[in-house]
Protein backbone atom coordinates (compact mmCIF):
# COMPACT_ATOMS: atom_id res chain seq x y z
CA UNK A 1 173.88 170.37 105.34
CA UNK A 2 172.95 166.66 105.83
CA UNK A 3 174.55 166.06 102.65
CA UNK A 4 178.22 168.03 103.51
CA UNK A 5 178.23 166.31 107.08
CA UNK A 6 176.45 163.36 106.28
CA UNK A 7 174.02 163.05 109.36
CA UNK A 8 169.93 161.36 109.08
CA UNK A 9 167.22 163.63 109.08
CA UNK A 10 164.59 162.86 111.35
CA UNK A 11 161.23 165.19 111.47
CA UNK A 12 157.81 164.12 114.19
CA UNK A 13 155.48 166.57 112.42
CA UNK A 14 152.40 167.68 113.35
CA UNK A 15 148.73 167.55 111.64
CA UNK A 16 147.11 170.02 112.67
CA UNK A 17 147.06 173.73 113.74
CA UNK A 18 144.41 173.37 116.53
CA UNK A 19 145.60 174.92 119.94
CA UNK A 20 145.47 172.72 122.01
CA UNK A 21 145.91 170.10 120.09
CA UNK A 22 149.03 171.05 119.20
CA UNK A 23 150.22 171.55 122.65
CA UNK A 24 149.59 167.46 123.29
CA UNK A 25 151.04 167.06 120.72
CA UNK A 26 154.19 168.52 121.55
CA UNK A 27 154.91 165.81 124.56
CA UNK A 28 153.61 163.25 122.39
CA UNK A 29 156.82 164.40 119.72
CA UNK A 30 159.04 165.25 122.19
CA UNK A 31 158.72 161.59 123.68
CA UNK A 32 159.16 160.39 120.43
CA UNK A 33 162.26 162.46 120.21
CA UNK A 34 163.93 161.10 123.28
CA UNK A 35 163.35 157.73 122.38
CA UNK A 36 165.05 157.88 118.98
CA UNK A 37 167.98 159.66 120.76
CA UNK A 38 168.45 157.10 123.37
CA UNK A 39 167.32 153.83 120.18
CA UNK A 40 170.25 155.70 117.41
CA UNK A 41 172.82 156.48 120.50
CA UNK A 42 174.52 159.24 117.64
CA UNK A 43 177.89 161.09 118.10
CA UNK A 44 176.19 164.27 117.17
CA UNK A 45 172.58 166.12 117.53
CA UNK A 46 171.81 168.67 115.16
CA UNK A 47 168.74 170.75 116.50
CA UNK A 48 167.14 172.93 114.07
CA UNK A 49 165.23 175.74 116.71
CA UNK A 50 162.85 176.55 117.53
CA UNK A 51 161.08 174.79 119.33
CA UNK A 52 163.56 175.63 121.97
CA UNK A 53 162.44 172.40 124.40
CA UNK A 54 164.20 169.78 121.59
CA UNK A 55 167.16 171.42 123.36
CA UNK A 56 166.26 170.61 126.78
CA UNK A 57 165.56 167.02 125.85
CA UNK A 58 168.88 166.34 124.36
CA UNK A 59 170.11 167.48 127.35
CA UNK A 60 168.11 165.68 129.14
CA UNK A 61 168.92 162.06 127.02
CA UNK A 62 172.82 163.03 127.14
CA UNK A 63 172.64 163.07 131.00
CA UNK A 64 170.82 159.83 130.93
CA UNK A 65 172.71 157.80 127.77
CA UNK A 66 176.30 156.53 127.91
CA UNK A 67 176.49 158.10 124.44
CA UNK A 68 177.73 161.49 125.27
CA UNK A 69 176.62 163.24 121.83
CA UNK A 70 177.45 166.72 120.60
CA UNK A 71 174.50 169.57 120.59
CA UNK A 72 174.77 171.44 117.37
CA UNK A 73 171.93 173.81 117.72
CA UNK A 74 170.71 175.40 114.21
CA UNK A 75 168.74 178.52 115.03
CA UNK A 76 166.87 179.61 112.87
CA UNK A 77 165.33 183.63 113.00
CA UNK A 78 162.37 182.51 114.60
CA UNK A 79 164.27 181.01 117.76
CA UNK A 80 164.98 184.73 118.70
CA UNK A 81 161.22 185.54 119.08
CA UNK A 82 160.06 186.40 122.44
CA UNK A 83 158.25 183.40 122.90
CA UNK A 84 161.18 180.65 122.61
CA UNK A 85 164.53 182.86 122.99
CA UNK A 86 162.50 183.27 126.61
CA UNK A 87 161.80 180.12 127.37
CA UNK A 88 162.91 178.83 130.91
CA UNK A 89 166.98 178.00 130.76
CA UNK A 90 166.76 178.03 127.02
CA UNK A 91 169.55 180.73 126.68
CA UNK A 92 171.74 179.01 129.36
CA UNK A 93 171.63 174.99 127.75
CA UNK A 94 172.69 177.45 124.21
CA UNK A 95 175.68 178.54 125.89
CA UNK A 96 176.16 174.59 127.16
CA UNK A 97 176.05 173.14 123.69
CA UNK A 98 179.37 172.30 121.82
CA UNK A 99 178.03 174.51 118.43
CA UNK A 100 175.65 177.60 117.62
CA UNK A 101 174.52 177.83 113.80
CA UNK A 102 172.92 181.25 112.73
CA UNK A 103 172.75 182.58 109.17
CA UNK A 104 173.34 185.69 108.49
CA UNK A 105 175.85 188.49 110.75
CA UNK A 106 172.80 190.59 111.38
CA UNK A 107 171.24 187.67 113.49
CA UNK A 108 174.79 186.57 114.66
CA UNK A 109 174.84 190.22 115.83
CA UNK A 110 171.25 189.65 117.60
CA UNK A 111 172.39 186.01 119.15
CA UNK A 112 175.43 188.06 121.40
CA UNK A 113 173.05 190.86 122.18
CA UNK A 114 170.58 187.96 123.88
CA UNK A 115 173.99 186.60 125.63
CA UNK A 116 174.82 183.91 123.36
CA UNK A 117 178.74 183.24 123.99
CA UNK A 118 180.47 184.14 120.70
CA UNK A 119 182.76 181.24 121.22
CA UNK A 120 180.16 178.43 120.19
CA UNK A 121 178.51 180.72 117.52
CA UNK A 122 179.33 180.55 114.22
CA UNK A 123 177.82 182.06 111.14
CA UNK A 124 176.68 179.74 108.08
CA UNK A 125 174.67 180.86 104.98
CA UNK A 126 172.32 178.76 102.99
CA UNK A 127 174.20 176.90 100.79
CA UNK A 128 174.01 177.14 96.63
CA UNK A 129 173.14 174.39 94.95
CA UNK A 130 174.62 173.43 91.26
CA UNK A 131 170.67 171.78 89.66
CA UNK A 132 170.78 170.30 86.44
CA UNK A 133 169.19 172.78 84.32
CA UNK A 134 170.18 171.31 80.82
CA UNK A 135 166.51 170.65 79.42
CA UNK A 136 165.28 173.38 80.98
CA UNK A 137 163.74 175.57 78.26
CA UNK A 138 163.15 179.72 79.99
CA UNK A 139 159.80 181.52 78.83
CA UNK A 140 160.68 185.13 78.82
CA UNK A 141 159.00 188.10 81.39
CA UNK A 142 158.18 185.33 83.80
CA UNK A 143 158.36 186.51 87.37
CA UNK A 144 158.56 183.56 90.15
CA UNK A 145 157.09 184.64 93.79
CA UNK A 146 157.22 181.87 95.93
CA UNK A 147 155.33 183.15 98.70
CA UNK A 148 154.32 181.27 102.41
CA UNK A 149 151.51 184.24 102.85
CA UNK A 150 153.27 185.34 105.84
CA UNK A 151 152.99 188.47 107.10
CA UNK A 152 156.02 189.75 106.13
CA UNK A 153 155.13 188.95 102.42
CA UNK A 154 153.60 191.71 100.60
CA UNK A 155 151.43 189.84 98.41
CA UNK A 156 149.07 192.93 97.93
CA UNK A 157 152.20 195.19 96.41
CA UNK A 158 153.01 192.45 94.05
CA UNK A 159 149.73 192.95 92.85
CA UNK A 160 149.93 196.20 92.49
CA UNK A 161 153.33 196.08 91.08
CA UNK A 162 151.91 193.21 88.45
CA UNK A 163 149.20 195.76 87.31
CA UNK A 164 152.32 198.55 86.21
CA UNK A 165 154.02 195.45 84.25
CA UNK A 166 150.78 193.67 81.88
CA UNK A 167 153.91 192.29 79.44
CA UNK A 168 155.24 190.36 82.44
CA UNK A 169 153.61 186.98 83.84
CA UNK A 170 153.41 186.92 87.87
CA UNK A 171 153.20 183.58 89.00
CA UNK A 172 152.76 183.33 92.85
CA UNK A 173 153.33 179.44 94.24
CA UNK A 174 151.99 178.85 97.94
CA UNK A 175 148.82 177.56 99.42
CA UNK A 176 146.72 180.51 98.47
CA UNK A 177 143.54 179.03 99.56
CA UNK A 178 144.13 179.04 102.94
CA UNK A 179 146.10 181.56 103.53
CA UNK A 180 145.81 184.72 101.19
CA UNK A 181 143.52 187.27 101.55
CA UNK A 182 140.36 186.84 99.08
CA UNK A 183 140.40 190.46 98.30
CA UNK A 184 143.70 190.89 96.92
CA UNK A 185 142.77 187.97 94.92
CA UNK A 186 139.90 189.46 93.12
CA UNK A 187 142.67 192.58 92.80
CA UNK A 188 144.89 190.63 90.95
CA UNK A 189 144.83 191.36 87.36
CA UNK A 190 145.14 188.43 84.46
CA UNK A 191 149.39 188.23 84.47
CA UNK A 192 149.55 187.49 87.88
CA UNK A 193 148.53 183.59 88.28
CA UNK A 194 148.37 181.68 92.02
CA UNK A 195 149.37 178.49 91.36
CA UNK A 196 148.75 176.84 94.88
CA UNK A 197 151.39 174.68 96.40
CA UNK A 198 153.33 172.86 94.56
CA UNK A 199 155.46 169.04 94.56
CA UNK A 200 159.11 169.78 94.51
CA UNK A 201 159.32 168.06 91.00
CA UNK A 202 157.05 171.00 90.06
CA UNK A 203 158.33 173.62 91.55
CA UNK A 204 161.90 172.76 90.37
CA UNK A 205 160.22 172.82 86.53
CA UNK A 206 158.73 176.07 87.50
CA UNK A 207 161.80 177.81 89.20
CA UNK A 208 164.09 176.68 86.03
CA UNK A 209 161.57 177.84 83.16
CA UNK A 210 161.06 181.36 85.36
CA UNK A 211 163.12 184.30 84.23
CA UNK A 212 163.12 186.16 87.45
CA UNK A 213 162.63 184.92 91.23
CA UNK A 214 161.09 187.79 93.45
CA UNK A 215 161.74 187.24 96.79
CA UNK A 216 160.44 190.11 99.92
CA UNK A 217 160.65 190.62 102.79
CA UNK A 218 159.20 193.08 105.71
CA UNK A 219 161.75 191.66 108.44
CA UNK A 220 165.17 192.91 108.07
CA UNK A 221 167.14 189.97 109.37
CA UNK A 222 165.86 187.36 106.94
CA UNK A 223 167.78 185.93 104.20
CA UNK A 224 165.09 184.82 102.11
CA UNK A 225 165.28 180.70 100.96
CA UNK A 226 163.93 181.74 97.61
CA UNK A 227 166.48 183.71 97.11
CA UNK A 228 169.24 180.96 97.52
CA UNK A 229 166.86 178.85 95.44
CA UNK A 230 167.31 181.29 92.53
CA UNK A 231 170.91 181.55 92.73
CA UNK A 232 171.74 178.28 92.52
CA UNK A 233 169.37 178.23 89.34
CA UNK A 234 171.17 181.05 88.09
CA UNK A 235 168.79 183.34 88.38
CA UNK A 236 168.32 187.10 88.51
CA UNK A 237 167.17 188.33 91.55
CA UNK A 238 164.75 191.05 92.26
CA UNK A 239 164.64 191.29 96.31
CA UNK A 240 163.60 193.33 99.45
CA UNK A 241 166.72 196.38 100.10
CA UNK A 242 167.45 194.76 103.43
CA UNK A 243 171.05 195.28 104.28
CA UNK A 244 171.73 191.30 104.83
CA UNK A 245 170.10 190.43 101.67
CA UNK A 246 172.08 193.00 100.14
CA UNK A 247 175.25 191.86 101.60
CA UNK A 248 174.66 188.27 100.24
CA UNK A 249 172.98 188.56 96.79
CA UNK A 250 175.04 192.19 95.84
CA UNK A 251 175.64 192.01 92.17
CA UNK A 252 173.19 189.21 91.60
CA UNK A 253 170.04 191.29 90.74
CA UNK A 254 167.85 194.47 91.67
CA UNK A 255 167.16 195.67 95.08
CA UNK A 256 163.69 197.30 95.83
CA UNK A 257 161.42 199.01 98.25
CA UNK A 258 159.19 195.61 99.15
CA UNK A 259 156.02 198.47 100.37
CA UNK A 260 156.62 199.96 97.06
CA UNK A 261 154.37 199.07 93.96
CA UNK A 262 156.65 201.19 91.54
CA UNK A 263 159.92 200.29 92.67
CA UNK A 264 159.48 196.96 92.31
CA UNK A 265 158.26 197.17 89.01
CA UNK A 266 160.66 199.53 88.42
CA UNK A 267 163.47 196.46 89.57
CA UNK A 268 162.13 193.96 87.47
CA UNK A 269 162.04 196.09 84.26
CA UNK A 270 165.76 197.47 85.04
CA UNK A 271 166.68 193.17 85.24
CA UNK A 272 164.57 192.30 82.38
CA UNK A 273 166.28 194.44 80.31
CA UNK A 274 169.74 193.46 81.22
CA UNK A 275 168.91 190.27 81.93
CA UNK A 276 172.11 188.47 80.35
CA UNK A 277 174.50 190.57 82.77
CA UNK A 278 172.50 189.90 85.41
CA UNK A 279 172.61 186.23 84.68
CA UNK A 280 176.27 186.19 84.40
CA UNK A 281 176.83 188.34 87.57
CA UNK A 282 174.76 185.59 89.71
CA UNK A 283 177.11 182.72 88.89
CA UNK A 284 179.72 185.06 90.06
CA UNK A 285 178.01 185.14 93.29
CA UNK A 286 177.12 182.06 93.61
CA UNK A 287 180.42 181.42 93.24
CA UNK A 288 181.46 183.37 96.37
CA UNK A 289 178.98 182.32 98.49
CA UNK A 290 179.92 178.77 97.84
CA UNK A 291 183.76 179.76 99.08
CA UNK A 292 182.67 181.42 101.96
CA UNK A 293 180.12 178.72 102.95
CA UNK A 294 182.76 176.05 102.26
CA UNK A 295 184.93 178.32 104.82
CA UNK A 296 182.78 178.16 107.86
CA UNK A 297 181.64 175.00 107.20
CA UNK A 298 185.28 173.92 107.83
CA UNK A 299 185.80 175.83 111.04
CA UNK A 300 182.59 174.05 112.87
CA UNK A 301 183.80 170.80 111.19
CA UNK A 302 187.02 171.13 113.32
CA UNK A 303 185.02 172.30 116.89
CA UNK A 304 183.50 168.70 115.92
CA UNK A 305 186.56 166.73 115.98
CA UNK A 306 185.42 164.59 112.26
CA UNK A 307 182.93 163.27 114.91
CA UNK A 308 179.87 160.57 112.79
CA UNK A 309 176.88 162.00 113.33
């Protein structure tokens, strides 16, 4: 999106996952944030939520600056958790700001059931991407997870699943180490390989030699970034049978039971063996999403006014 409308990107990260730590840490970034709003004096904030308090500074710096910015507020799922969509006046500074972002209709649906005024809300997909895949050379039966090791990843199914397909080669990308369970990696038999995290370089290479990206999901409203990464390589997708993902990625690959060993073997070997339909039928969706993202991203281009950001 910074590319379409053109705006910096501007990140105060934090180092470590200690408590409270963390919590310091917060008015230590938040400062930081309010002083780069009130250094740049922009025509337009972009939020991505949660943490639901960057919206409360904003407000805060627009009451304060002679710069009277636009709030653009891009909420992602996790904004809707009990833990931020609940925090104090978040829900009524949403309905203040000039633009609402969600991604998908079954969290637009979710935003008006919390109270969010459908006015300002406005639904925008992850975008497709055209890469430059030219030199790319594709190694055949490869199956790309790229996994967080969240919970709602079911790494152990994969497993299982890898153990029904021993032509196929599983590779799993994600800071394993950390985060996976060390008995379902001593399950995992020799075609499924944890790579660890990767540079984006690498994980380009990776995601362009792959024949198939896997992408599941236990959470119904997610959309699934790997899942827009493997469309715009052209990809066939194998992916949880959630109703959004199946309303974006319909045609573009195999839709499976994500607590189900068998049917998501069963998915992979049905794309594997059409694989060159499949590949065709994901540039064709590709090719919609890009009108229909192209669509909304006019209508919250004109709420804007052509404003810099």
């Amino acid at each position: 999106m910074a590319e379409v409308w053109g705006y910096d990107t501007k990140y105060f990260p934090s180092d470590s996952n200690l408590l409270m730590v963390k919590i310091f840490s917060y008015f230590v970034r938040g400062f930081k944030t309010a002083s780069y709003l009130f250094r740049e004096k922009p025509d337009v904030v972009w939020l991505q939520l949660p943490p639901s308090f960057l919206l409360h500074i904003a407000f805060f710096v627009r009451a304060l600056s002679s710069q009277k910015f636009k709030i653009v507020c891009d909420m992602h799922n996790s904004a809707f958790r009990e833990k931020w969509i609940k925090f104090p006046f978040f829900l009524t500074l949403l309905n203040k700001s000039d633009v609402i972002i969600v991604h998908n209709e079954s969290v637009y649906l979710l935003a008006k059931s919390c109270g969010i005024h459908s006015a300002k809300l406005f639904v925008l997909e992850d975008m497709p991407v055209n890469y430059d895949m030219s030199v790319s050379r594709v190694e055949e039966n490869t199956i790309l997870f790229p996994c967080s090791f969240d919970v709602d990843e079911p790494v152990s199914v994969v497993v299982s699943a890898a153990k029904l397909l021993p032509w196929c080669e599983f590779i799993v990308t994600g800071d394993y180490k950390k985060k996976l369970d060390s008995a379902v990696y001593l399950a995992a038999p020799r075609n499924v390989k944890f790579v660890g995290y990767l540079s984006k370089d690498s994980y380009l290479q990776l995601l362009f030699s792959t024949t198939i990206v896997l992408g599941l999901t236990l959470r119904d409203n997610v959309q699934l970034s790997v899942a827009n990464e493997g469309l715009s390589a052209n990809k066939p997708l194998v992916l949880s049978d959630s109703a959004v993902l199946k309303s974006m990625f319909e045609g573009g690959g195999a839709f499976v039971d994500p607590m189900s060993a068998e049917s998501i073997a069963g998915g992979i070997a049905c794309v594997l063996e059409g694989v060159e339909k499949y590949r065709r039928e994901v540039v064709r969706v590709k090719a919609r999403r890009l009108q229909s993202w192209a669509s909304n991203q006019a209508l919250i281009s004109k709420v804007l006014g052509g404003a810099g950001v």
